[in-house]
Amino acid sequence: MATPQHLQLLAPLSGVLMPLDQVPDPVFSSRVIGDGLCIDPTTKTLCAPLAGVISNVQTSGHAVSITDDHGVQVLMHIGLDTVNLAGKGFTRLVEEGQRVEAGQALIEFDVDYIALNARSLLTLMLVVSGEPFTWLVPEAGLVESGQPLLSLNSAGQVRDELLADQGEALFSKPVTLANPNGLHARPAAVFAQAAKGFSASIHLHRQQDSANAKSLVAIMALQTAHGDRVQVSAVGPDAQVAIKTLSELLVAGCGESVTVLADVQPTETCAQTVLRGVCASAGSAFGLVVQIAEQTLHVSEFGKGAQVEREQLAQALSESQRDLQQLRDNANSDAQGEIFKAHQELLEDPGLLDQAQSLISEGKSAGFAWRATTEATAVQFKSLGSPLLAERAADLADVGQRVLKRILGVQDQVMDVPEGAILIAEQLTPSQTAGLDTRKVLGFATVGGGATSHVAILARAAGLPAVCGLPVQVLALVNGTQVLLDADKGELHLDPDLAAIEQLQADRQQQQKRHQHELAHAALAACTRDGHHIEVTANVASLNETEQAISLGGEGVGLLRSEFLYLDRNHAPSHDEQASTYSAIARALGPTRNLVVRTLDVGGDKPLAYVPMESETNPFLGMRGIRLCLERPQLLRDQFKAILGSAGLARLHIMLPMVTQLSELRLARQLLEEEAQALGLTELPKLGIMIEVPAAALMADLFAPEVDFFSIGTNDLTQYTLAMDRDHPRLASQADSFHPSVLRLIATTVKAAHAHGKWVGVCGALASETLATPLLLGLGVDELSVSVPLIPAVKAAVREANLTDCQAIARQVLGLESAEQVREALRLYHAAVVDTSLVLEN
Ligand code: PEP
Ligand code: MG
């Protein structure tokens, strides 16, 4: 890329110019970050000195970088040591990934607050990409915001060389960052400067994100924080020494004084034999590494005229639509089909199309415009911190690449995977997995993704083990290396010994034998050895799943997640349509089985297109579940009316989600009674609530007289009790429903319900874990509503248990300290029971 002849940088604010050498901060005055200028501001709005894309804006709002279409990067930093203000006094007006015009307002700041609370207001504008410049004004004196100050010359840019062919990448051990504000501008500059001293290609990694270690802006864009674990990788002749020097620098704080954290690792390159991530799909496999990498596509920036480029984009979009339809038609699971359907919708998104069209109007090629649009939108999605939106970013990247290939006429490489493959990728996209011969694939291991990612969904649908969130060195494994993927533990063993492989194979055989036994006995009642019956029902979201549940021995439906029935609509289903869906499910169950229909649980992580909502800062603590429905009572009335149409077809129950207040229950009951009366029904269906907010569990004694039943949603109950987002990738191992606090709330709920003669179910994921079965029985739970494929296993676990023993183990674990201790106690109990039971031999 070349810098255009006369790129001018405008003054980002008004004020007095000051020579960089006189800035009382060596990191700026030494020009280690880059050359540029300093202004003592007299205005309070920082504006863009050039047009481009916001390549980084610090969450604290005190620094922002712009990268133009030619790779020129300019950093603006307001004040000295302002990172310590943690955002106070700054208002960000732009988002990362957003395109801005020269002169556009970027950040507003409170001059008085900063002057009082930070070292200085001096504001820097630095050309961090290294282009030399000439001054257009005298180097001191007053300047006006928007006035041209510098003229950049081409040549001499600092660019990272791609040294991918120079050998295998080496990785440092993980280093925990001790810098109070992570690698913000100052330590990032010191680190980048040190990295530039090596010829190797060097990257800094945090989980699946990586940055060119020689680029200050790229490091800042990682937005690292105190306590983040990072790694350095290097390829090239001096890689070993680069890694040693740079990881020592990270440990030492990159020029900032830090207290070294207790778990900071030694800095030599590592030869780890076990890589750890999170389990995305259970199971294990021994196989051969097959690396899957996305092709790098080159696009030229400028087009052959707007008309030609528009036609090319339109054609590529329609061809991609057709390809996606074909993939949907041939999908090997519902989950896969749904993902491609979502991709088709992205291709019709007017926002994306408008943005691409406007770039084409500016003279860009179709490929450039499409790529810039999808990439910028993906960055925006990722920066919002929601796992759901991060997943949409991955979808966008996938569909973006698909259309780009069509524009460029690049054929998809057909992946010929050898037998016994363990696929390794940074991010395994739905498109990549669609073309695979899954009979040859034994498992997936990826750097990106999490337990709720598409890889996880696809792996579970295909019954393959998968681990996500692995460190990046997994990408450096050589094809054909033998590895053992132990997804249950979230591990990839790089050097598995024979004993481990044999153990794995023996475990697998045992599991298969057990599974066959459970299936063969699925129709038997779930009665403990001492004759206590517990109902095992299913969590479903469709008629199809209901039918499957019955065939696997499900004794009813304990949770119909009604919001999933019409997830893909942008208009509400009609009354007839809703009523016919519910009655089809009720009819499949018949008059002797329970059907528990949960009313719409929209909000939180589940947006519903036909119920538009304002965006919320904390959606999980916002207008979710019953709160939303009571705010829009007609929605709830319509749903009640449709559900009541199934009265008599099954043992009908209605359940309200997210109930926190008694008034919510009373109001909903009133609406239900009114709707039933209008239909001339004399008998109401049973009405119950989910216990998923600690408030409801703690006041279960007051709720119990007014409900017919409780069902405990342990997924949300855990999230709200432990104050841990249920989808947070870094809290996944801690947000554990086995935590004694959650178990105590279950015990409280059961006690209150039984005192009033009401039954209690558990429908959260804890009910589907066979390790928890004896515990839940012991706590007195009456019904377990579980994920459909696990019905036979949970029923078998009940039949192996003895209620008296279960009560003893439940009493014991309620007094333990942590989820790990509870799990360990249950494992010991399980081992003892399985040893003495002859279940498999019978
Ligand atoms: C729960 O929260 O445990 C539950 C079953 O509801 P959902 O997972 O649908 O929020
Ligand atoms: Mg819930």
Tab-separated table of C-alpha atoms and ligand atoms in Angstrom, residues 598 601 606 624 690 692 713 715-716 726, ligand 2:
chain	number	residue	atom	x	y	z
A	598	ARG	CA	-43.592	-21.832	29.680
A	601	ASP	CA	-39.155	-15.884	28.015
A	606	LYS	CA	-32.996	-14.338	23.713
A	624	ARG	CA	-36.968	-10.274	30.594
A	690	MET	CA	-40.095	-20.975	37.500
A	692	GLU	CA	-34.802	-18.853	38.737
A	713	GLY	CA	-34.423	-23.116	36.400
A	715	ASN	CA	-29.311	-22.070	34.641
A	716	ASP	CA	-30.634	-18.677	35.615
A	726	ARG	CA	-24.284	-17.767	32.203
B	2	MG	MG	-34.222	-19.431	32.599
